[in-house]
Amino acid sequence: MTTFDLEPTTSSAATARPAEEGLASYVRQLHEEVDALPTYRPVVAAVIPAYNEGDSIVDVLRSLLKQTRLPDEIHVIVNNTKDDTFEKAAKFAGPRTAKRKSKDGSRQQTEVYVHDIGANPDKKVGALNYGFSLIGHADYLLGVDGDTTLAPDAVEKLEAEILSDTRIGGISAIYSIDDTLVKGPIARLLIAGQRAQFAAFNMQNMLRGRNMAVLGGQCSIFSMRALRAVMAENHQQTPWVNDSEVEDSLLSLQIKSAGYLTKISAQARADVGGMTTVRSLDGQQVKWNYGAIDLMWPGQRGDTKGQPLHPNLRLRWAENFGMLTNIFTRIAFVLLLAASLSIGAFVFSPIWLIPPAVAILLNVRIAWSMKGRTWRDVAFAAAGIPAELYMWLRAGHFLRAWAKFLSKVKVDNWAEQAKAERGSGNAFLTPLIILAVTFLVLGYTWFQLPVLIQSSILWLGWPVLYVVTIAQTVVMTGKLFRRQRGYKV
């Protein structure tokens, strides 16, 4: 038998070990070198148009300087101001270093610039465009109103969301109103109503795929690339134009038309300035409603054509139809109830309690979805009567806006709002006066009619009201049981 002498050989595992260790060392070194490379940080520039914001501009700037992600620069654009806005803002001018350290141990830096551009015929639009002209090097424009304070992580959340998808042209924060310092029963009622109104609006947009019809100017981040696309597509020299009473609504439409998405943030929050008098609330809401109507209506006056079928305006049409229905059911119920009682023909039915009960439950659910809800928010919704009073106020704003629009009289609604906030003007009483006169005229006419005609009117009126109210209740019930997907507003 043939035998073979075998030489001892080195184990394959032994030879592989040094190679693996060398590879691991190389990978570690590569990772360390990559981590040491400077990373690109998008430039976020904040623009704050400020008109007579002496009472709030300090809080606004402080909220920006306390951000977990500081804006790289902050521009306060003071315009048409007659108070001490500039003097108060100027105290913040210059380089600023964050008090808290970043995750890597460094401290973020920013610089605050305060510009007083004096008389500005284009008002907020002019101030925003002036700010835009100063930040051509930035990647994102953060628009903040002069009375809006941001949650500490708002800029960080907005930046992360807009960086997550290049299709996004702008993202609006979740708005509410700080009610901690509000004094007086009327002011508290109005602020509670506005908080509920914001909450319902925010939730509605979140449940529509977070698609935002209006990127509110109170606190929104815009892609500079999207703003330039709007300028090119619409042959504009600036992103904002004064063709509309609500410049943010028009810009949102244009961003959407340019192929970008307009979104509401899932987490970033901001507290906006609330209206604490009936007069100032009327001025603000009439301006908002008028501007929305101006964009919706075919053949809008001005340089921008009405776009009634634009995707961002479908929700507006639904809101207007819903408000019209609310006005009809309330006025019809009051008139039919009074008419029925006057001839002893009213018969109470417990079924009439179902619609207001569903409305109260829906309001309570909305209040419960508010992240910073207070006992006043829940009480406002659960009591029923405060929410009903606020709805009547909103109905007055709605009718005033439509009346102004259809009258085709040129009105500066910005000036009207500013006047109302100063406590001047009594236009907010117009809906109440017209309603009172209408009821008196209808009441007198009613008592001149024969009983047969009165009975016929009631015989026809109540069934019509039944049908409309049932449809409203079905819609409210659908909203009541709609899944909210964990969103908090």
Short mmCIF file of C-alpha atoms in Angstrom, two decimals:
data_model
loop_
_atom_site.label_atom_id
_atom_site.label_comp_id
_atom_site.label_asym_id
_atom_site.label_seq_id
_atom_site.Cartn_x
_atom_site.Cartn_y
_atom_site.Cartn_z
CA MET A 1 0.00 0.00 0.00
CA THR A 2 1.30 3.41 -0.91
CA THR A 3 1.45 5.96 1.89
CA PHE A 4 1.70 9.75 1.71
CA ASP A 5 3.36 12.01 4.27
CA LEU A 6 1.10 15.07 4.75
CA GLU A 7 2.70 18.37 5.77
CA PRO A 8 0.85 20.20 8.55
CA THR A 9 -1.16 23.13 7.08
CA THR A 10 -2.42 26.36 8.64
CA SER A 11 -6.14 26.43 9.50
CA SER A 12 -8.29 28.42 7.05
CA ALA A 13 -10.04 30.04 10.01
CA ALA A 14 -6.73 31.26 11.36
CA THR A 15 -5.80 32.92 8.08
CA ALA A 16 -9.24 34.50 7.70
CA ARG A 17 -9.22 36.13 11.12
CA PRO A 18 -6.54 38.77 10.43
CA ALA A 19 -8.22 39.59 7.12
CA GLU A 20 -11.60 40.09 8.79
CA GLU A 21 -10.08 42.23 11.49
CA GLY A 22 -8.36 44.35 8.88
CA LEU A 23 -11.61 44.80 6.96
CA ALA A 24 -13.49 45.73 10.12
CA SER A 25 -10.83 48.27 11.01
CA TYR A 26 -11.05 49.76 7.53
CA VAL A 27 -14.85 49.99 7.74
CA ARG A 28 -14.63 51.72 11.14
CA GLN A 29 -12.13 54.19 9.83
CA LEU A 30 -14.25 54.86 6.76
CA HIS A 31 -17.32 55.50 8.92
CA GLU A 32 -15.37 57.87 11.15
CA GLU A 33 -14.10 59.80 8.15
CA VAL A 34 -17.57 60.02 6.63
CA ASP A 35 -19.04 61.18 9.96
CA ALA A 36 -16.32 63.82 10.18
CA LEU A 37 -17.27 65.28 6.80
CA PRO A 38 -19.30 68.50 6.98
CA THR A 39 -22.99 67.78 6.34
CA TYR A 40 -25.20 70.11 4.35
CA ARG A 41 -27.75 71.89 6.50
CA PRO A 42 -30.60 73.58 4.60
CA VAL A 43 -30.84 77.31 5.15
CA VAL A 44 -34.14 78.29 6.79
CA ALA A 45 -34.83 82.03 6.89
CA ALA A 46 -37.71 83.41 8.94
CA VAL A 47 -39.64 86.44 7.67
CA ILE A 48 -41.93 88.27 10.11
CA PRO A 49 -44.16 91.00 8.63
CA ALA A 50 -44.96 93.33 11.54
CA TYR A 51 -47.68 95.98 11.53
CA ASN A 52 -48.38 97.55 14.95
CA GLU A 53 -47.22 94.42 16.78
CA GLY A 54 -45.67 96.19 19.76
CA ASP A 55 -47.67 94.07 22.21
CA SER A 56 -46.58 90.73 20.77
CA ILE A 57 -43.33 91.02 18.78
CA VAL A 58 -41.13 90.33 21.82
CA ASP A 59 -42.91 87.03 22.54
CA VAL A 60 -42.69 86.06 18.87
CA LEU A 61 -38.93 86.63 18.70
CA ARG A 62 -38.35 84.86 21.99
CA SER A 63 -40.27 81.82 20.76
CA LEU A 64 -38.08 81.71 17.62
CA LEU A 65 -34.86 82.04 19.61
CA LYS A 66 -35.88 79.15 21.87
CA GLN A 67 -36.33 76.71 18.99
CA THR A 68 -34.63 73.32 19.07
CA ARG A 69 -33.70 74.13 15.46
CA LEU A 70 -32.92 77.82 15.15
CA PRO A 71 -33.76 79.54 11.86
CA ASP A 72 -30.47 80.47 10.22
CA GLU A 73 -31.60 84.09 10.04
CA ILE A 74 -34.63 86.06 11.19
CA HIS A 75 -35.92 89.14 9.36
CA VAL A 76 -38.50 91.39 11.02
CA ILE A 77 -40.14 93.58 8.37
CA VAL A 78 -41.75 96.54 10.15
CA ASN A 79 -44.21 98.41 7.93
CA ASN A 80 -46.85 101.16 8.25
CA THR A 81 -46.36 100.98 12.01
CA LYS A 82 -47.37 103.72 14.43
CA ASP A 83 -46.43 102.00 17.69
CA ASP A 84 -43.10 100.86 19.19
CA THR A 85 -42.77 97.62 17.19
CA PHE A 86 -39.42 98.64 15.72
CA GLU A 87 -37.91 99.75 19.04
CA LYS A 88 -38.88 96.50 20.75
CA ALA A 89 -37.72 94.28 17.89
CA ALA A 90 -34.46 96.21 17.50
CA LYS A 91 -33.36 95.06 20.96
CA PHE A 92 -33.02 91.55 19.50
CA ALA A 93 -31.02 92.59 16.43
CA GLY A 94 -27.62 91.01 15.85
CA PRO A 95 -26.00 87.58 16.17
CA ARG A 96 -27.59 85.18 18.62
CA THR A 97 -26.37 81.88 20.06
CA ALA A 98 -28.74 79.21 21.31
CA LYS A 99 -28.76 78.63 25.07
CA ARG A 100 -29.22 74.89 24.73
CA LYS A 101 -26.71 72.61 23.06
CA SER A 102 -27.45 70.56 19.96
CA LYS A 103 -27.18 66.76 19.93
CA ASP A 104 -23.55 67.01 18.81
CA GLY A 105 -22.69 69.31 21.70
CA SER A 106 -22.45 72.50 19.65
CA ARG A 107 -24.61 75.59 19.98
CA GLN A 108 -26.65 76.82 17.03
CA GLN A 109 -26.32 80.39 15.87
CA THR A 110 -28.61 82.80 14.06
CA GLU A 111 -28.82 86.50 13.34
CA VAL A 112 -31.80 88.78 13.77
CA TYR A 113 -32.31 91.64 11.31
CA VAL A 114 -34.91 94.36 11.85
CA HIS A 115 -35.98 96.38 8.80
CA ASP A 116 -38.35 99.36 8.97
CA ILE A 117 -39.59 99.89 5.42
CA GLY A 118 -41.90 102.74 6.42
CA ALA A 119 -45.02 103.44 4.38
CA ASN A 120 -45.90 100.32 2.43
CA PRO A 121 -48.96 100.49 0.14
CA ASP A 122 -49.00 96.71 -0.33
CA LYS A 123 -49.18 96.11 3.44
CA LYS A 124 -48.48 92.49 4.45
CA VAL A 125 -47.92 91.42 0.83
CA GLY A 126 -45.28 94.11 0.41
CA ALA A 127 -43.57 93.14 3.67
CA LEU A 128 -43.44 89.46 2.71
CA ASN A 129 -42.03 90.23 -0.72
CA TYR A 130 -39.41 92.53 0.80
CA GLY A 131 -38.37 89.70 3.11
CA PHE A 132 -38.26 87.30 0.17
CA SER A 133 -35.90 89.63 -1.69
CA LEU A 134 -33.44 89.43 1.23
CA ILE A 135 -33.16 85.63 1.41
CA GLY A 136 -32.48 84.51 -2.15
CA HIS A 137 -29.72 82.25 -0.84
CA ALA A 138 -32.07 80.33 1.50
CA ASP A 139 -33.61 76.94 0.82
CA TYR A 140 -36.80 77.56 2.81
CA LEU A 141 -38.79 80.60 3.88
CA LEU A 142 -40.49 80.41 7.26
CA GLY A 143 -43.35 82.91 7.33
CA VAL A 144 -44.42 83.94 10.83
CA ASP A 145 -47.00 86.58 11.73
CA GLY A 146 -46.08 89.28 14.21
CA ASP A 147 -48.52 87.90 16.79
CA THR A 148 -47.77 84.17 16.44
CA THR A 149 -45.65 82.22 18.94
CA LEU A 150 -44.19 78.84 18.00
CA ALA A 151 -43.89 75.68 20.08
CA PRO A 152 -40.19 75.02 20.91
CA ASP A 153 -39.85 72.25 18.31
CA ALA A 154 -42.02 73.79 15.59
CA VAL A 155 -39.19 74.74 13.18
CA GLU A 156 -37.50 71.37 13.66
CA LYS A 157 -40.74 69.52 12.85
CA LEU A 158 -41.57 71.71 9.85
CA GLU A 159 -38.07 71.32 8.42
CA ALA A 160 -38.07 67.52 8.86
CA GLU A 161 -41.47 67.21 7.17
CA ILE A 162 -40.69 69.39 4.17
CA LEU A 163 -37.33 67.65 3.67
CA SER A 164 -39.05 64.26 3.66
CA ASP A 165 -40.71 64.82 0.27
CA THR A 166 -39.43 67.01 -2.56
CA ARG A 167 -42.99 67.32 -3.89
CA ILE A 168 -44.03 69.46 -0.92
CA GLY A 169 -44.15 73.18 -1.67
CA GLY A 170 -45.30 74.32 1.74
CA ILE A 171 -46.43 73.12 5.15
CA SER A 172 -48.62 74.96 7.62
CA ALA A 173 -48.37 74.50 11.37
CA ILE A 174 -51.29 73.32 13.51
CA TYR A 175 -52.88 76.53 14.78
CA SER A 176 -54.56 77.29 18.05
CA ILE A 177 -54.88 80.28 20.41
CA ASP A 178 -53.38 80.67 23.87
CA ASP A 179 -56.29 81.36 26.22
CA THR A 180 -54.38 81.54 29.51
CA LEU A 181 -54.32 85.36 29.73
CA VAL A 182 -57.80 86.05 28.35
CA LYS A 183 -60.02 88.04 30.71
CA GLY A 184 -63.75 88.72 30.65
CA PRO A 185 -66.72 86.52 29.72
CA ILE A 186 -67.15 87.86 26.17
CA ALA A 187 -63.46 87.52 25.35
CA ARG A 188 -63.35 83.98 26.77
CA LEU A 189 -66.43 82.98 24.77
CA LEU A 190 -64.91 84.34 21.54
CA ILE A 191 -61.51 82.73 22.13
CA ALA A 192 -63.13 79.37 22.96
CA GLY A 193 -65.12 79.63 19.72
CA GLN A 194 -62.01 80.44 17.69
CA ARG A 195 -60.08 77.56 19.28
CA ALA A 196 -62.92 75.19 18.38
CA GLN A 197 -63.07 76.64 14.86
CA PHE A 198 -59.32 76.11 14.37
CA ALA A 199 -59.51 72.58 15.81
CA ALA A 200 -62.34 71.55 13.47
CA PHE A 201 -60.55 73.07 10.47
CA ASN A 202 -57.23 71.41 11.36
CA MET A 203 -58.82 67.98 11.86
CA GLN A 204 -60.73 68.28 8.59
CA ASN A 205 -57.49 68.91 6.70
CA MET A 206 -55.61 66.15 8.49
CA LEU A 207 -58.26 63.60 7.58
CA ARG A 208 -57.99 64.66 3.93
CA GLY A 209 -54.51 63.18 3.66
CA ARG A 210 -53.08 66.24 5.45
CA ASN A 211 -53.73 68.23 2.28
CA MET A 212 -54.03 71.88 3.24
CA ALA A 213 -56.22 74.18 1.18
CA VAL A 214 -54.63 77.29 2.69
CA LEU A 215 -51.06 77.59 3.93
CA GLY A 216 -51.85 80.13 6.61
CA GLY A 217 -49.46 83.03 6.86
CA GLN A 218 -49.43 82.73 10.66
CA CYS A 219 -46.74 80.03 10.57
CA SER A 220 -45.86 78.15 7.38
CA ILE A 221 -42.65 76.96 5.77
CA PHE A 222 -42.26 77.35 1.99
CA SER A 223 -39.82 75.79 -0.43
CA MET A 224 -37.98 78.61 -2.21
CA ARG A 225 -37.95 76.41 -5.30
CA ALA A 226 -41.76 76.23 -5.20
CA LEU A 227 -42.05 80.01 -4.74
CA ARG A 228 -39.82 80.61 -7.75
CA ALA A 229 -41.91 78.14 -9.77
CA VAL A 230 -45.03 80.15 -8.87
CA MET A 231 -43.34 83.35 -10.03
CA ALA A 232 -42.29 81.80 -13.34
CA GLU A 233 -45.61 80.09 -14.06
CA ASN A 234 -47.71 83.18 -13.27
CA HIS A 235 -45.27 85.73 -14.75
CA GLN A 236 -44.98 87.45 -11.37
CA GLN A 237 -42.01 89.41 -10.07
CA THR A 238 -42.79 88.34 -6.51
CA PRO A 239 -44.36 85.26 -4.86
CA TRP A 240 -47.15 87.23 -3.16
CA VAL A 241 -49.45 89.53 -5.09
CA ASN A 242 -52.23 91.79 -3.87
CA ASP A 243 -54.86 90.49 -6.29
CA SER A 244 -56.62 88.80 -3.36
CA GLU A 245 -57.78 89.86 0.10
CA VAL A 246 -56.22 86.66 1.44
CA GLU A 247 -52.73 86.50 -0.02
CA ASP A 248 -51.99 83.13 1.59
CA SER A 249 -54.99 81.47 -0.06
CA LEU A 250 -53.98 82.73 -3.50
CA LEU A 251 -50.37 81.63 -3.05
CA SER A 252 -51.53 78.20 -1.88
CA LEU A 253 -53.60 77.83 -5.06
CA GLN A 254 -50.62 78.83 -7.18
CA ILE A 255 -48.25 76.43 -5.41
CA LYS A 256 -50.73 73.60 -6.00
CA SER A 257 -51.14 74.61 -9.65
CA ALA A 258 -47.35 74.59 -10.07
CA GLY A 259 -47.36 70.88 -9.24
CA TYR A 260 -46.38 71.01 -5.56
CA LEU A 261 -48.21 69.71 -2.50
CA THR A 262 -49.62 71.95 0.22
CA LYS A 263 -49.78 70.18 3.58
CA ILE A 264 -50.66 70.69 7.22
CA SER A 265 -48.03 69.53 9.68
CA ALA A 266 -48.67 66.42 11.75
CA GLN A 267 -46.85 67.80 14.80
CA ALA A 268 -45.57 71.40 14.51
CA ARG A 269 -47.73 73.80 16.50
CA ALA A 270 -48.16 77.55 16.85
CA ASP A 271 -50.42 79.89 18.83
CA VAL A 272 -51.86 82.73 16.77
CA GLY A 273 -53.31 86.01 17.92
CA GLY A 274 -56.99 85.73 18.80
CA MET A 275 -59.75 88.31 18.52
CA THR A 276 -61.21 89.24 21.91
CA THR A 277 -64.05 91.57 20.83
CA VAL A 278 -67.05 91.01 18.60
CA ARG A 279 -65.99 93.98 16.48
CA SER A 280 -62.43 92.74 15.82
CA LEU A 281 -63.59 89.16 15.20
CA ASP A 282 -66.07 90.46 12.63
CA GLY A 283 -63.35 92.42 10.82
CA GLN A 284 -61.05 89.41 10.63
CA GLN A 285 -63.65 86.82 9.64
CA VAL A 286 -65.33 89.04 7.04
CA LYS A 287 -61.93 89.62 5.40
CA TRP A 288 -61.18 85.89 5.36
CA ASN A 289 -64.60 84.99 3.97
CA TYR A 290 -64.51 87.76 1.38
CA GLY A 291 -61.09 86.67 0.16
CA ALA A 292 -62.19 83.05 -0.17
CA ILE A 293 -65.31 84.06 -2.12
CA ASP A 294 -63.18 86.25 -4.39
CA LEU A 295 -61.02 83.26 -5.30
CA MET A 296 -63.98 80.90 -5.72
CA TRP A 297 -66.16 83.05 -7.88
CA PRO A 298 -65.82 82.67 -11.69
CA GLY A 299 -64.48 85.81 -13.34
CA GLN A 300 -62.91 87.31 -10.24
CA ARG A 301 -62.28 91.01 -10.42
CA GLY A 302 -58.57 91.87 -10.65
CA ASP A 303 -55.74 90.21 -12.50
CA THR A 304 -56.32 86.69 -11.20
CA LYS A 305 -59.24 84.78 -12.66
CA GLY A 306 -61.66 82.96 -10.35
CA GLN A 307 -60.90 79.26 -10.10
CA PRO A 308 -64.13 77.66 -8.84
CA LEU A 309 -63.04 74.08 -9.63
CA HIS A 310 -59.50 74.32 -8.27
CA PRO A 311 -58.74 71.35 -5.95
CA ASN A 312 -57.85 73.69 -3.07
CA LEU A 313 -61.24 75.41 -3.33
CA ARG A 314 -63.49 72.34 -3.15
CA LEU A 315 -63.36 72.45 0.62
CA ARG A 316 -64.22 76.16 0.49
CA TRP A 317 -67.34 75.45 -1.54
CA ALA A 318 -68.33 72.74 0.95
CA GLU A 319 -67.78 75.16 3.86
CA ASN A 320 -69.94 77.83 2.21
CA PHE A 321 -72.71 75.36 1.42
CA GLY A 322 -72.57 74.05 4.98
CA MET A 323 -72.80 77.55 6.44
CA LEU A 324 -75.72 78.41 4.16
CA THR A 325 -77.51 75.28 5.36
CA ASN A 326 -76.82 76.18 8.99
CA ILE A 327 -78.28 79.65 8.47
CA PHE A 328 -81.38 78.27 6.76
CA THR A 329 -82.18 75.68 9.44
CA ARG A 330 -81.76 78.13 12.31
CA ILE A 331 -83.74 81.01 10.84
CA ALA A 332 -86.42 78.67 9.48
CA PHE A 333 -86.81 76.97 12.87
CA VAL A 334 -87.16 80.29 14.72
CA LEU A 335 -89.72 81.60 12.21
CA LEU A 336 -91.75 78.39 12.03
CA LEU A 337 -91.71 77.97 15.80
CA ALA A 338 -92.92 81.54 16.37
CA ALA A 339 -95.57 81.19 13.67
CA SER A 340 -96.82 77.88 15.06
CA LEU A 341 -97.03 79.22 18.62
CA SER A 342 -98.90 82.29 17.43
CA ILE A 343 -101.86 80.16 16.24
CA GLY A 344 -101.51 77.35 18.78
CA ALA A 345 -100.36 74.82 16.18
CA PHE A 346 -97.03 73.74 17.65
CA VAL A 347 -96.70 70.19 18.96
CA PHE A 348 -93.42 69.28 20.66
CA SER A 349 -91.68 66.08 19.63
CA PRO A 350 -88.60 64.61 21.39
CA ILE A 351 -87.18 63.86 17.93
CA TRP A 352 -86.26 67.55 17.66
CA LEU A 353 -83.69 67.00 20.41
CA ILE A 354 -81.64 64.59 18.26
CA PRO A 355 -79.95 67.19 15.97
CA PRO A 356 -78.71 69.45 18.80
CA ALA A 357 -77.61 66.37 20.79
CA VAL A 358 -75.56 65.11 17.84
CA ALA A 359 -74.09 68.61 17.34
CA ILE A 360 -73.04 68.78 21.00
CA LEU A 361 -71.44 65.32 20.85
CA LEU A 362 -69.54 66.31 17.70
CA ASN A 363 -68.33 69.54 19.34
CA VAL A 364 -67.21 67.60 22.43
CA ARG A 365 -65.31 65.14 20.27
CA ILE A 366 -63.55 68.01 18.50
CA ALA A 367 -62.69 69.58 21.86
CA TRP A 368 -61.36 66.23 23.10
CA SER A 369 -59.08 65.97 20.05
CA MET A 370 -57.31 69.22 20.99
CA LYS A 371 -53.84 68.55 22.35
CA GLY A 372 -53.83 71.55 24.67
CA ARG A 373 -57.52 71.44 25.58
CA THR A 374 -58.69 73.14 28.75
CA TRP A 375 -61.85 72.77 30.80
CA ARG A 376 -63.18 75.84 28.99
CA ASP A 377 -62.91 74.09 25.62
CA VAL A 378 -64.91 71.11 26.87
CA ALA A 379 -67.46 73.31 28.65
CA PHE A 380 -67.89 75.46 25.52
CA ALA A 381 -68.69 72.34 23.49
CA ALA A 382 -70.76 70.44 26.07
CA ALA A 383 -72.97 73.33 27.15
CA GLY A 384 -74.32 73.78 23.63
CA ILE A 385 -75.49 77.37 24.03
CA PRO A 386 -72.01 79.03 23.78
CA ALA A 387 -71.25 77.11 20.58
CA GLU A 388 -74.67 78.06 19.21
CA LEU A 389 -74.08 81.76 19.94
CA TYR A 390 -70.71 81.57 18.19
CA MET A 391 -72.37 79.91 15.18
CA TRP A 392 -74.79 82.84 14.92
CA LEU A 393 -71.81 85.22 14.94
CA ARG A 394 -70.14 83.23 12.17
CA ALA A 395 -73.38 83.34 10.18
CA GLY A 396 -73.30 87.14 10.41
CA HIS A 397 -69.71 87.22 9.15
CA PHE A 398 -70.63 84.92 6.29
CA LEU A 399 -73.60 87.04 5.17
CA ARG A 400 -71.66 90.29 5.49
CA ALA A 401 -68.84 88.93 3.33
CA TRP A 402 -71.20 87.77 0.58
CA ALA A 403 -73.11 91.06 0.68
CA LYS A 404 -69.88 93.05 0.30
CA PHE A 405 -68.72 90.85 -2.55
CA LEU A 406 -72.00 90.97 -4.48
CA SER A 407 -72.27 94.73 -4.02
CA LYS A 408 -69.14 95.11 -6.24
CA VAL A 409 -68.05 98.06 -4.13
CA LYS A 410 -64.26 98.30 -3.79
CA VAL A 411 -63.43 97.96 -0.09
CA ASP A 412 -60.06 97.72 1.64
CA ASN A 413 -60.81 94.88 4.05
CA TRP A 414 -57.30 95.08 5.52
CA ALA A 415 -58.02 98.65 6.58
CA GLU A 416 -61.46 97.62 7.83
CA GLN A 417 -59.94 94.89 10.00
CA ALA A 418 -57.30 97.25 11.39
CA LYS A 419 -60.01 99.77 12.16
CA ALA A 420 -62.08 97.12 13.94
CA GLU A 421 -59.09 96.00 16.01
CA ARG A 422 -58.64 99.62 17.14
CA GLY A 423 -62.24 99.57 18.39
CA SER A 424 -63.73 101.73 15.63
CA GLY A 425 -66.71 101.12 13.37
CA ASN A 426 -70.10 99.51 13.91
CA ALA A 427 -70.46 97.46 10.73
CA PHE A 428 -70.47 94.28 12.84
CA LEU A 429 -73.97 95.24 14.04
CA THR A 430 -75.38 95.18 10.49
CA PRO A 431 -76.43 91.48 10.46
CA LEU A 432 -78.17 91.88 13.84
CA ILE A 433 -80.07 94.97 12.68
CA ILE A 434 -81.11 93.32 9.40
CA LEU A 435 -82.19 90.16 11.22
CA ALA A 436 -84.29 92.15 13.71
CA VAL A 437 -85.93 94.22 10.96
CA THR A 438 -86.60 91.06 8.91
CA PHE A 439 -88.28 89.33 11.85
CA LEU A 440 -90.42 92.40 12.56
CA VAL A 441 -91.53 92.73 8.94
CA LEU A 442 -92.27 89.01 8.62
CA GLY A 443 -94.09 89.06 11.96
CA TYR A 444 -96.32 91.94 10.90
CA THR A 445 -96.98 90.30 7.53
CA TRP A 446 -97.80 86.98 9.21
CA PHE A 447 -100.60 88.46 11.31
CA GLN A 448 -102.16 90.03 8.21
CA LEU A 449 -102.60 86.62 6.56
CA PRO A 450 -105.78 84.54 6.79
CA VAL A 451 -105.58 81.44 9.00
CA LEU A 452 -105.91 79.16 5.94
CA ILE A 453 -102.79 80.64 4.32
CA GLN A 454 -100.94 80.53 7.65
CA SER A 455 -101.76 76.84 7.99
CA SER A 456 -100.65 76.17 4.41
CA ILE A 457 -97.30 77.88 5.01
CA LEU A 458 -96.72 75.77 8.12
CA TRP A 459 -97.88 72.62 6.34
CA LEU A 460 -95.22 73.23 3.65
CA GLY A 461 -92.46 74.79 5.79
CA TRP A 462 -92.08 72.17 8.50
CA PRO A 463 -91.54 69.19 6.12
CA VAL A 464 -88.89 71.16 4.20
CA LEU A 465 -87.12 71.92 7.47
CA TYR A 466 -87.41 68.24 8.48
CA VAL A 467 -85.66 67.08 5.30
CA VAL A 468 -82.81 69.60 5.53
CA THR A 469 -82.30 68.93 9.25
CA ILE A 470 -82.22 65.17 8.72
CA ALA A 471 -79.57 65.59 6.01
CA GLN A 472 -77.52 67.82 8.33
CA THR A 473 -77.80 65.31 11.15
CA VAL A 474 -76.64 62.46 8.92
CA VAL A 475 -73.56 64.49 7.90
CA MET A 476 -72.79 65.35 11.54
CA THR A 477 -73.22 61.72 12.56
CA GLY A 478 -70.73 60.66 9.89
CA LYS A 479 -68.19 63.14 11.25
CA LEU A 480 -68.91 62.02 14.81
CA PHE A 481 -68.01 58.40 14.08
CA ARG A 482 -65.22 59.07 11.58
CA ARG A 483 -61.89 57.61 12.68
CA GLN A 484 -59.42 60.36 13.62
CA ARG A 485 -56.32 58.15 13.22
CA GLY A 486 -54.74 59.40 16.42
CA TYR A 487 -54.36 63.00 15.22
CA LYS A 488 -54.31 65.73 17.84
CA VAL A 489 -55.18 69.28 16.92
#
